[in-house]
CSV table of C-alpha atoms and ligand atoms in Angstrom, one decimal:
chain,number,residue,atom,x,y,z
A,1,UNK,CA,-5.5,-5.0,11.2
A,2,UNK,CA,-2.8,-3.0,9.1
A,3,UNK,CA,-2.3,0.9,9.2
A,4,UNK,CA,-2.9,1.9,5.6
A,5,UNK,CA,-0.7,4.2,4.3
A,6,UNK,CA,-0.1,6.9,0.6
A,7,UNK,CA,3.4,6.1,-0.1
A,8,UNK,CA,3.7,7.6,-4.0
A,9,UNK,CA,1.8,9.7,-6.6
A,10,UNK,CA,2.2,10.4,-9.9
A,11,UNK,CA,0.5,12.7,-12.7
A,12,UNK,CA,0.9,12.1,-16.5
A,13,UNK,CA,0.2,15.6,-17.9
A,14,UNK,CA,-0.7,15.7,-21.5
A,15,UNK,CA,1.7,17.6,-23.9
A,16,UNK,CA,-1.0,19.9,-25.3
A,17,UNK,CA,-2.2,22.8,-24.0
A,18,UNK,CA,-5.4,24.7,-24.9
A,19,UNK,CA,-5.1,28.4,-23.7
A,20,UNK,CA,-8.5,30.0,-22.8
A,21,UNK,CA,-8.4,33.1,-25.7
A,22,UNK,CA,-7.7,29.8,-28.2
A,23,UNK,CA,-10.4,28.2,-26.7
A,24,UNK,CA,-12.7,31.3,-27.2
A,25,UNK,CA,-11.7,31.9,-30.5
A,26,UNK,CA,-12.7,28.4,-31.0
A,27,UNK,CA,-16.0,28.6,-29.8
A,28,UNK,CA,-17.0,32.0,-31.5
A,29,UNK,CA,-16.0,30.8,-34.9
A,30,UNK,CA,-18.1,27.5,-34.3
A,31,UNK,CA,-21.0,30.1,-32.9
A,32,UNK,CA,-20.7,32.3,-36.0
A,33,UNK,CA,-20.7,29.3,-38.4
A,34,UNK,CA,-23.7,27.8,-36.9
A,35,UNK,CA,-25.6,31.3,-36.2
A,36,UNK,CA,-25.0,32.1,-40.1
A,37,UNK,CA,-25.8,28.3,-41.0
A,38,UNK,CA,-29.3,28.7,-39.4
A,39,UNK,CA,-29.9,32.6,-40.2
A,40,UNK,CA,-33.7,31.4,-41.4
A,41,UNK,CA,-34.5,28.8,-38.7
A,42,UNK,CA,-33.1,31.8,-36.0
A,43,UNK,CA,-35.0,34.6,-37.7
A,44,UNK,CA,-37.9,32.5,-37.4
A,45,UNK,CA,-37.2,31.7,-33.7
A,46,UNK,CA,-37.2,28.0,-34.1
A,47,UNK,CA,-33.8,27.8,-33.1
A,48,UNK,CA,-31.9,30.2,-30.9
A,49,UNK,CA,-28.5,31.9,-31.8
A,50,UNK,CA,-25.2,31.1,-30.0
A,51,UNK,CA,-23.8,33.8,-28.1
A,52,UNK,CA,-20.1,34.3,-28.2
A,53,UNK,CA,-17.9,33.2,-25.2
A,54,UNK,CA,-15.4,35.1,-23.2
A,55,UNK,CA,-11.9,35.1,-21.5
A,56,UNK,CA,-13.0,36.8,-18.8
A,57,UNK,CA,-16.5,35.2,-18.1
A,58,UNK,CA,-14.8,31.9,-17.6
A,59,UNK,CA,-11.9,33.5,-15.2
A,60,UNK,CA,-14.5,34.9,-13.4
A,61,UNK,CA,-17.0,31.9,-13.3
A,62,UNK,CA,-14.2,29.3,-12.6
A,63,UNK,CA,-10.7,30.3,-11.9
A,64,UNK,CA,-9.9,28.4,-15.0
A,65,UNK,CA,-7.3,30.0,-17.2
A,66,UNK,CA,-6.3,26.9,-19.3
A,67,UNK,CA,-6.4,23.2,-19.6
A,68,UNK,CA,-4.4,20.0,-20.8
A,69,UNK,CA,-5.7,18.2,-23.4
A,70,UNK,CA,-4.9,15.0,-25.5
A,71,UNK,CA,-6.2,16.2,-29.1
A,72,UNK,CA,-6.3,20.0,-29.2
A,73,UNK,CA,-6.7,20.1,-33.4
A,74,UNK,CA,-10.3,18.6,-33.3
A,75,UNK,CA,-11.3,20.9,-30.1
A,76,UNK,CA,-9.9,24.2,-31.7
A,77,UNK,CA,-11.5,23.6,-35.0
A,78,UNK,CA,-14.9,25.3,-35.6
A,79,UNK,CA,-15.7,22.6,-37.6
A,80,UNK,CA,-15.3,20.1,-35.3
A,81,UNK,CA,-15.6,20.9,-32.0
A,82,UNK,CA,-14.0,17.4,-30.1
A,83,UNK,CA,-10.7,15.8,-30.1
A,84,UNK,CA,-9.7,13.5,-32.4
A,85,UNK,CA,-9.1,10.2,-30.9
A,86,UNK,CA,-8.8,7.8,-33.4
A,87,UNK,CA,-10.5,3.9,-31.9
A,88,UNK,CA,-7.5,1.8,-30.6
A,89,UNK,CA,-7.3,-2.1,-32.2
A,90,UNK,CA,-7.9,-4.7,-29.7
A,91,UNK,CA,-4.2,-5.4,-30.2
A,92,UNK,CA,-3.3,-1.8,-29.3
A,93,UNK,CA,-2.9,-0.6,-25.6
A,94,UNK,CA,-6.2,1.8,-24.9
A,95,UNK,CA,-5.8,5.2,-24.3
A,96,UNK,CA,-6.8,5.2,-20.9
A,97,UNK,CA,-3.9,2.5,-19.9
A,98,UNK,CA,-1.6,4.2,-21.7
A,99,UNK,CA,-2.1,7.2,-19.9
A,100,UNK,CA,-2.3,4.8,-16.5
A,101,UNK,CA,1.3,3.4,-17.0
A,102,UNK,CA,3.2,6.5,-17.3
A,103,UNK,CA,1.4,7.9,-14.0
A,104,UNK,CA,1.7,4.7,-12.1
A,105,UNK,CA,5.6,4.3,-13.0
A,106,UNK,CA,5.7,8.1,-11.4
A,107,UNK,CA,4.1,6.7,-8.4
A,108,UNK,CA,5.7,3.6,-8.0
A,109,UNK,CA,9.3,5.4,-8.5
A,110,UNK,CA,8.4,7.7,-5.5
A,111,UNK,CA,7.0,4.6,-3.2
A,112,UNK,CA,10.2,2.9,-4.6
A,113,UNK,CA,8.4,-0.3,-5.3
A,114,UNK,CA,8.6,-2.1,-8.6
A,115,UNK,CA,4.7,-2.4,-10.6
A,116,UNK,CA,5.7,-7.1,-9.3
A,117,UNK,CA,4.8,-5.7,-5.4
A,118,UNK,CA,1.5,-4.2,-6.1
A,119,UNK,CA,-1.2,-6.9,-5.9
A,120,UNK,CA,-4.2,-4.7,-6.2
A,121,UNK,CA,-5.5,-2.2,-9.3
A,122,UNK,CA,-8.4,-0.2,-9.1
A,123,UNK,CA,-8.5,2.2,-12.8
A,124,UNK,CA,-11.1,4.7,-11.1
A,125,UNK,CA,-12.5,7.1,-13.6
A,126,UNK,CA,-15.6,8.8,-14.7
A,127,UNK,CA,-15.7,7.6,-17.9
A,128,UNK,CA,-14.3,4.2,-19.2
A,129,UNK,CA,-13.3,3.6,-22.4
A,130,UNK,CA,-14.9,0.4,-23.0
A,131,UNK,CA,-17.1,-1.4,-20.4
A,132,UNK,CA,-15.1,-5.1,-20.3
A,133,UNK,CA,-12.6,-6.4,-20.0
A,134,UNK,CA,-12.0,-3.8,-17.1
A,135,UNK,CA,-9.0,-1.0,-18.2
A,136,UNK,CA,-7.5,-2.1,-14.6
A,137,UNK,CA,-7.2,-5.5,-15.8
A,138,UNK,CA,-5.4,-4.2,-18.9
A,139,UNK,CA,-3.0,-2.2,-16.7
A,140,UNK,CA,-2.2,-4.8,-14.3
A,141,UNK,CA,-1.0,-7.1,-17.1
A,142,UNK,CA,1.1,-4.1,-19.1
A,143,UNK,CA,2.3,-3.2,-15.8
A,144,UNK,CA,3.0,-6.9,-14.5
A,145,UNK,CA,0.9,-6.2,-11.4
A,146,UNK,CA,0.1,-9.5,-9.8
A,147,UNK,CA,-3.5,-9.9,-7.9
A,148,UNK,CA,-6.2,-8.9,-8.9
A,149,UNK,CA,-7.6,-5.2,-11.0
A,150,UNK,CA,-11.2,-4.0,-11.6
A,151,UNK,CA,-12.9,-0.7,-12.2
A,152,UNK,CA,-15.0,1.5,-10.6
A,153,UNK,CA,-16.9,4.8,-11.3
A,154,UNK,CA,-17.8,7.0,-9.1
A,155,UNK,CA,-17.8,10.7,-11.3
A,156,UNK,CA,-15.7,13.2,-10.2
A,157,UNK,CA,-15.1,11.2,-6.7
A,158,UNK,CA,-13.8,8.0,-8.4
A,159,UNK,CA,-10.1,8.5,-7.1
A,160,UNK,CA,-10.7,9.1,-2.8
A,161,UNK,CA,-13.7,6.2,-3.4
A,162,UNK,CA,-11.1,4.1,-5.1
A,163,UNK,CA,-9.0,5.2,-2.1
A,164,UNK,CA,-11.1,3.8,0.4
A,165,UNK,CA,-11.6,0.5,-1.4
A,166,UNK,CA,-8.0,-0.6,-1.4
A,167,UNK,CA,-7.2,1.3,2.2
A,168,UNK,CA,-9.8,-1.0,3.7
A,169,UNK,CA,-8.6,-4.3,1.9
A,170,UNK,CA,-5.1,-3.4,3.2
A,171,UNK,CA,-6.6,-2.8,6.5
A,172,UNK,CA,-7.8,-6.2,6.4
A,173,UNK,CA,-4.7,-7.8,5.0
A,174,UNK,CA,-6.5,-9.2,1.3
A,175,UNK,CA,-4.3,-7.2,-0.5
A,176,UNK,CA,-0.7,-5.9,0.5
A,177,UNK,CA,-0.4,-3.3,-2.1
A,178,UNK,CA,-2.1,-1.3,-4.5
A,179,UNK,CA,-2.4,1.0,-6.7
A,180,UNK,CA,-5.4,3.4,-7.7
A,181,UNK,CA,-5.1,5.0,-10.6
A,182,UNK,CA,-6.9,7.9,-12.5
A,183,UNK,CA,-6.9,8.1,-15.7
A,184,UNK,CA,-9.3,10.9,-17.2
A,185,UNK,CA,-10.0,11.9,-20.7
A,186,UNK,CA,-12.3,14.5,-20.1
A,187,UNK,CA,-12.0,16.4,-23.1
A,188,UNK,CA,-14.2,13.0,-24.5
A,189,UNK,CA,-17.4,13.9,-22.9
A,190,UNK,CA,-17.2,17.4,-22.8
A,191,UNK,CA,-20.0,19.8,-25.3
A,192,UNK,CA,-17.1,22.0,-26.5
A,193,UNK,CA,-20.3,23.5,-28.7
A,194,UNK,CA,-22.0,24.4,-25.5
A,195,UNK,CA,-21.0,28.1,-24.3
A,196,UNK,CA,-22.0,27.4,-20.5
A,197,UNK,CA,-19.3,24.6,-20.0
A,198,UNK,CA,-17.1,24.3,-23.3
A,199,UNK,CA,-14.4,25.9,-20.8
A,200,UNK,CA,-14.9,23.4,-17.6
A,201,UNK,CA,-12.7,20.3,-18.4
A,202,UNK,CA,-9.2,19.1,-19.0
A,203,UNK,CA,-7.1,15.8,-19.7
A,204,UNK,CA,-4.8,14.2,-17.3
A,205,UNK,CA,-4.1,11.0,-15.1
A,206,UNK,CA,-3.2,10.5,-11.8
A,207,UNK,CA,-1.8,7.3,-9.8
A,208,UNK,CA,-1.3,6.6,-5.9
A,209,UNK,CA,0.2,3.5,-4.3
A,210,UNK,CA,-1.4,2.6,-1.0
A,211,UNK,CA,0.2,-0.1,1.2
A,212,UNK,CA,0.5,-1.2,4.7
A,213,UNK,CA,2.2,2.1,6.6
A,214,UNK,CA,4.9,0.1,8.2
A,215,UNK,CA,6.0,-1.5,4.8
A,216,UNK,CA,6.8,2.0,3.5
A,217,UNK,CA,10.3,2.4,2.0
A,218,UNK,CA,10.4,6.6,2.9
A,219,UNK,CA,8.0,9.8,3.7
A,220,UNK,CA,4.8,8.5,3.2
A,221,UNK,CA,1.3,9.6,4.4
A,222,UNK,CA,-0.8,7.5,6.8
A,223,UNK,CA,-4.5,7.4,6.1
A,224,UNK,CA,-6.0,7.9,9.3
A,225,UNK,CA,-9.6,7.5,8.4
A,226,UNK,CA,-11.7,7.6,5.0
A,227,UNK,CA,-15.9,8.7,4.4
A,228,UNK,CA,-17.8,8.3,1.3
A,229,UNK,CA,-21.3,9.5,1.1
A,230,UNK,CA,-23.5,9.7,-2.2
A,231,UNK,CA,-27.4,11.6,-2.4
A,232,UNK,CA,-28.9,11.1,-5.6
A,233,UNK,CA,-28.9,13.7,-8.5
A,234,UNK,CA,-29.8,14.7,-11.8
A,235,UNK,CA,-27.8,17.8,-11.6
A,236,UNK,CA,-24.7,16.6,-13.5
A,237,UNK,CA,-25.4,13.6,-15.8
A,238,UNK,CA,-24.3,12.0,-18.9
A,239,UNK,CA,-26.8,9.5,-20.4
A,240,UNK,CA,-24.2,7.9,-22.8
A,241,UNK,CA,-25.1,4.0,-22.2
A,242,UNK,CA,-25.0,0.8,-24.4
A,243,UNK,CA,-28.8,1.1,-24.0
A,244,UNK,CA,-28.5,4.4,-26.5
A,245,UNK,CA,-28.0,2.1,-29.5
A,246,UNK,CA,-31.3,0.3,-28.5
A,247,UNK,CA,-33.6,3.0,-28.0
A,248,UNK,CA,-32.6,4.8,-31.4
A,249,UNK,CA,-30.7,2.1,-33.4
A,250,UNK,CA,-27.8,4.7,-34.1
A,251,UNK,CA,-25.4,7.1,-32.0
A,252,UNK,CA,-27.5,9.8,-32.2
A,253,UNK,CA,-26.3,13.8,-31.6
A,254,UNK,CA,-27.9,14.2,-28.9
A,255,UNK,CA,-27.4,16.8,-26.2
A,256,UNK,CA,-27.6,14.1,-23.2
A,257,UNK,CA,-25.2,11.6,-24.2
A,258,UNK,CA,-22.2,14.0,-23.3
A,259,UNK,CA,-21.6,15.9,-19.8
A,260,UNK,CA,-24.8,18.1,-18.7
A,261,UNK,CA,-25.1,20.0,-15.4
A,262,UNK,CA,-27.1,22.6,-13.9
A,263,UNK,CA,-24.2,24.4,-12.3
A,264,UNK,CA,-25.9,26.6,-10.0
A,265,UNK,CA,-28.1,24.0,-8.3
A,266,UNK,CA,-24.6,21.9,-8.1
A,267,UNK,CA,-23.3,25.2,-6.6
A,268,UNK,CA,-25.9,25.5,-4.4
A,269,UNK,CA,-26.4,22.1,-3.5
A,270,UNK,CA,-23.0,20.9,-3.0
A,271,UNK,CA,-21.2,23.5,-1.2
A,272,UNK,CA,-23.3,22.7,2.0
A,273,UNK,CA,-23.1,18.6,1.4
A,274,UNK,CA,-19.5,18.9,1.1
A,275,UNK,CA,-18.8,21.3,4.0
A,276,UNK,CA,-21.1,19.6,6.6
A,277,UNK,CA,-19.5,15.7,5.0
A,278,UNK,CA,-15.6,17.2,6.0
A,279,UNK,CA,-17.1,19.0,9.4
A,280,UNK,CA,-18.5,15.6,10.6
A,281,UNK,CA,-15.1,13.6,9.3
A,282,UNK,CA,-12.9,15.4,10.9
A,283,UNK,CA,-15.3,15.7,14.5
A,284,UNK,CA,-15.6,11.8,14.3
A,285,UNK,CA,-11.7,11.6,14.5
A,286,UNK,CA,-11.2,14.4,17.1
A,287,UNK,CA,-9.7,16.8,14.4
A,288,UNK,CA,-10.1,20.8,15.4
A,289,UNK,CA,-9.9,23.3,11.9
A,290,UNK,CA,-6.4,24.2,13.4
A,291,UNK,CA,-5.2,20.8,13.8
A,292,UNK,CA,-5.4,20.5,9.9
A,293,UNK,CA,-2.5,21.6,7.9
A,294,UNK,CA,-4.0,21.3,4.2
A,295,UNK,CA,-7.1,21.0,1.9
A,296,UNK,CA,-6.7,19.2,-1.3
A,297,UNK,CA,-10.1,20.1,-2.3
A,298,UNK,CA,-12.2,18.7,-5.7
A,299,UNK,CA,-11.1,21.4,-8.4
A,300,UNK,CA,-14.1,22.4,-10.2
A,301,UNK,CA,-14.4,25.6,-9.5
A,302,UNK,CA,-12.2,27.8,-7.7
A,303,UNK,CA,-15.2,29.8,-6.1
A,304,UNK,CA,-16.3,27.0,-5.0
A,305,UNK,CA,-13.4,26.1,-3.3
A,306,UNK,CA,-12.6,28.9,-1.7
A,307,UNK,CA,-15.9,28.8,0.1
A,308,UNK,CA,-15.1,25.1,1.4
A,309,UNK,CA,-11.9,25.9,2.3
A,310,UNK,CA,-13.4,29.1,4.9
A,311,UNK,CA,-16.3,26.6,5.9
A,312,UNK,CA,-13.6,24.2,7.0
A,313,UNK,CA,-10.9,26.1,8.6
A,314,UNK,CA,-13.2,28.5,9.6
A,315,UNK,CA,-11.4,31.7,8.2
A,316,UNK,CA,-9.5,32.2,4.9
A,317,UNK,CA,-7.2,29.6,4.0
A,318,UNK,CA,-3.5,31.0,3.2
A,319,UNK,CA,-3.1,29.9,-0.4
A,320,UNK,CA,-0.5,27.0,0.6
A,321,UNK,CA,-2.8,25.8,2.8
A,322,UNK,CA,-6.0,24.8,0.2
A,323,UNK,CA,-3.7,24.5,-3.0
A,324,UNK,CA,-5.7,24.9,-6.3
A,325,UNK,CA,-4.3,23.4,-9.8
A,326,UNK,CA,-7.5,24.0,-11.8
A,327,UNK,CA,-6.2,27.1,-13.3
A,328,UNK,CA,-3.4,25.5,-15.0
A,329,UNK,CA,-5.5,21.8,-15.4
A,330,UNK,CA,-9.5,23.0,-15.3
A,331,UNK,CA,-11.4,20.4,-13.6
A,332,UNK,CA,-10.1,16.7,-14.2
A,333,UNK,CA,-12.8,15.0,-12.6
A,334,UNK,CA,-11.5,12.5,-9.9
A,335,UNK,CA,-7.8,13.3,-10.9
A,336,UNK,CA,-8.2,17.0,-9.3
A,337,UNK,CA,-7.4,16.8,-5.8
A,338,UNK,CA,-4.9,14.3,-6.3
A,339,UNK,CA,-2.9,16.2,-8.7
A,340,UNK,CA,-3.0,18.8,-5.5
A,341,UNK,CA,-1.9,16.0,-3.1
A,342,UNK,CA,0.6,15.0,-5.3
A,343,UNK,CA,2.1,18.5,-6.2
A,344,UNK,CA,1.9,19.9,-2.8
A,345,UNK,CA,2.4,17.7,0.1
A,346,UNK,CA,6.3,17.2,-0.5
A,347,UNK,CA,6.9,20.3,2.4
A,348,UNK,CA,4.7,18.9,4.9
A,349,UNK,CA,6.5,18.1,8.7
A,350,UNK,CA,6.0,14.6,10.2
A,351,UNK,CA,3.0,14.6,12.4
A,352,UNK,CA,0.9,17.0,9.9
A,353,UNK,CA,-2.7,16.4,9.2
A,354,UNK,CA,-4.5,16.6,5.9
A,355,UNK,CA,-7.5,16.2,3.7
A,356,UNK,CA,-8.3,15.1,0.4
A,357,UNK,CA,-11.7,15.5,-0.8
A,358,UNK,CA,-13.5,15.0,-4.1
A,359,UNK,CA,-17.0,15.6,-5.1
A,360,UNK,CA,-19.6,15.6,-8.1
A,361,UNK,CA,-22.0,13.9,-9.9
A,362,UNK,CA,-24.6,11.2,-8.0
A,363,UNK,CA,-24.0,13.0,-5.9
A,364,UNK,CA,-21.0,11.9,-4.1
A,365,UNK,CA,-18.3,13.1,-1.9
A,366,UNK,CA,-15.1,10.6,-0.3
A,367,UNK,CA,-12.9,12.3,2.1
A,368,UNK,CA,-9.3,10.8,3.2
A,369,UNK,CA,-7.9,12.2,6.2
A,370,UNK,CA,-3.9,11.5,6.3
A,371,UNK,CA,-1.3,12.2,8.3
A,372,UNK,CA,2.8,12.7,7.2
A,373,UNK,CA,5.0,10.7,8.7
A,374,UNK,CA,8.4,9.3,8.1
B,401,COA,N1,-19.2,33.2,-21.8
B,401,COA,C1,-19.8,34.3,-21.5
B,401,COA,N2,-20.9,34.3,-20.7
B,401,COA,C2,-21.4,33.1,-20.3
B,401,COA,C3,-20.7,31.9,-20.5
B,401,COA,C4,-19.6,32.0,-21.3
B,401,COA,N3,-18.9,30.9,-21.7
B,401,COA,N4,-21.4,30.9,-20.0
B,401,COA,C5,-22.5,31.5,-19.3
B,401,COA,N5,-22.5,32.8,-19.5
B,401,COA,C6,-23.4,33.8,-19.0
B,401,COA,C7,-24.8,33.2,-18.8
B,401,COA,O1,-25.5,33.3,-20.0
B,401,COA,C8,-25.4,34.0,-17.7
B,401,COA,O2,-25.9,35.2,-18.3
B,401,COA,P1,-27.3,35.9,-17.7
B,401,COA,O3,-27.0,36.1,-16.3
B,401,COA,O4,-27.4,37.1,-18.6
B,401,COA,O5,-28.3,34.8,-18.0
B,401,COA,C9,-24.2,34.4,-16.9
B,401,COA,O6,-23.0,34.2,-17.7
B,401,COA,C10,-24.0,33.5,-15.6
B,401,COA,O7,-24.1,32.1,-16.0
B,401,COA,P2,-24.1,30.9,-15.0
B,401,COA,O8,-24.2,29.7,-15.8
B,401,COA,O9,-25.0,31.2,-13.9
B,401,COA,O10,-22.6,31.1,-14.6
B,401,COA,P3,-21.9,30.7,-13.2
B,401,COA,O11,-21.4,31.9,-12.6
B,401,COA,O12,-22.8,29.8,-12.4
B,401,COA,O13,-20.7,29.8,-13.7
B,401,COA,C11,-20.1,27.5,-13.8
B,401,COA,C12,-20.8,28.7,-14.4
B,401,COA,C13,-20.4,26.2,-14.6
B,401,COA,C14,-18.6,27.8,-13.9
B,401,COA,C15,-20.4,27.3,-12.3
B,401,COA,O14,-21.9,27.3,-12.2
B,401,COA,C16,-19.9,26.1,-11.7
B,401,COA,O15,-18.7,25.9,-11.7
B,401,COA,N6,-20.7,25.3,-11.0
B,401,COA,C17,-20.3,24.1,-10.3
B,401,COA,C18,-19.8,23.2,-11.3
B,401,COA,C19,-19.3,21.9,-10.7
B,401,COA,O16,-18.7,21.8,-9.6
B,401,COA,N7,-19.6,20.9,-11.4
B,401,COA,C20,-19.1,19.6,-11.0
B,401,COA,C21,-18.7,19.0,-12.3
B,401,COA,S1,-17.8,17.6,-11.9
């Protein structure tokens, strides 16, 4: 058995940014367009009115205070209310491996490995944009990767889950190296019509190289131990499937077929999952709260987080130690914690012990416990 072993990140941050008073203004034009559109059907109570968003409402509710996005024209006009991105030929790199390569070069520069070494590439995301042939398979061969590349979904836990998959094939020695990469386009499932979450999601990708610990060229982070755990849910769905075009014979506008939750009941439901899942992690590996060093938590909401982060260490969590990015990034599904991993971990001592955990839809929730060394 091999010691697996983080040994680079990288993030590919979209250019555009979408500020939270733009976003807002946004919204309430689309609200007062639609409101005046249906004047009869509203004042007849068939339909209700939109009520205008707020700035502050979403600071409050989220901790978000802007977000990256690939197409911010199409989501900031009223008239629109999504991003424009234009289909990609079958000739044409896809968006999502575009977005991959730049991230993985980031990672593979800091592991200081070149894309020949890696032999292994899971493209874990909560949304693909095409079902087959698998995006990973796409990178590998724009990368020249050698090995084998598939994908895998997990929602918002995609990345540790992905994590886990290629840590225990390097534990085994069926893969030497590989790379897990992140690449989500949130802003392409997202209602930005629908006050309750138009302000939740943002674009990004985010790439890790895993190999064998004792292979590692520098600092690297050895992954002591990884836990997945699912529970089933309806609480945050999406019921966009190639069965869609078979039940109505035409991509209808309906509600379901982009990002719904019930965030309260997810609030409710998975603060406890999540805190109980990291206290039994770290018991099974003999880890006390002030044994661990950092929390690079899920970043959905920073409420949320803070909450986990007291659960866990058992008081309040210096901000260094449980570093949040979803007030610059809003929540980028899988890609969160990682961004956190890979923006703030650069300071930590040899010997220091840490946790990544991700959450969300299925449920599900995948924890890697790692420890600096080198
Ligand atoms: N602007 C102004 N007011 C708004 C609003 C907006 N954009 N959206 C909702 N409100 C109002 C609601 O109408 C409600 O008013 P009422 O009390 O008069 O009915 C009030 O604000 C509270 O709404 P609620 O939906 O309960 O807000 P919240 O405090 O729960 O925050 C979320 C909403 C989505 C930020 C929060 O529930 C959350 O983050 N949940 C977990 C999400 C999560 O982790 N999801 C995982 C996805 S991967």
């Amino acid at each position: 058995m091999y010691t697996p072993a983080i040994t680079g990140t990288g993030v590919y941050t979209p250019d555009q940014i979408v500020t939270n008073d733009e976003l807002v203004a946004a919204f309430n034009a689309h609200a007062e367009k639609f409101n005046a559109r249906h004047a009869d059907a509203i004042a007849a109570g068939e339909i209700e009115a939109k009520q205008p968003s707020s700035t502050e409402f979403i600071v409050s509710a989220s901790g978000i205070h802007q977000r990256y996005v690939l197409d911010k024209t199409g989501v900031l006009d009223p008239e629109v209310m999504h991003p424009h991105l234009p289909e990609r030929g079958n000739d044409e790199p896809s968006l999502m491996a575009e977005m991959a390569l730049d991230a993985c070069a980031k990672a593979l520069e800091r592991a200081g490995r070149r894309a020949e070494e890696v032999d292994l590439v899971i493209c874990a995301a909560s949304n693909h944009e095409r079902p087959y042939p698998a995006i990973a398979v796409e990178i590998q061969q724009l990368l020249g990767a050698g090995g084998f590349a598939f994908d895998m979904n997990v929602a918002c836990s995609s990345a540790t889950f992905g994590m886990q998959a290629a840590a225990d094939m390097i534990r085994t020695g069926s893969v030497r190296r590989a790379l897990v990469v992140n690449p989500e386009i949130c802003s392409g499932h997202l209602e930005w019509r629908d006050r309750d979450c138009h302000f939740i999601f943002g674009d990004v990708c985010t790439a890790a190289v895993l190999e064998r610990a004792d292979e590692a060229k520098g600092a690297h982070f050895v992954i002591r131990s990884t836990r997945c755990a699912t529970q089933f849910s309806n609480n945050i769905r999406n019921n966009n499937g190639f069965l869609r075009r078979t039940r109505e014979g035409h991509m209808a506008d309906r509600r379901d077929m982009l990002f719904v939750q019930e965030g309260r009941k997810v609030f409710k439901e998975v603060l406890p999952l999540v805190s109980r899942h990291i206290a039994e992690h770290m018991a099974d590996e003999g880890i006390e709260a002030a044994e661990l060093k950092r929390l690079w938590l899920h970043q959905a909401n920073k409420a949320m987080n803070d909450f986990i982060g007291r659960k866990v260490m058992g008081r309040v969590p210096e901000a260094h130690e449980q570093p949040n990015i979803l007030q610059d990034y809003a929540n980028t599904s899988s890609a969160g914690s990682i961004i956190a991993f890979s923006k703030y971990s650069d300071d930590m001592a040899p010997g220091d012990t840490g946790l990544i955990c991700s959450f969300g839809a299925g449920y599900s929730v995948g924890s890697v416990l790692v420890e600096r060394a080198g």
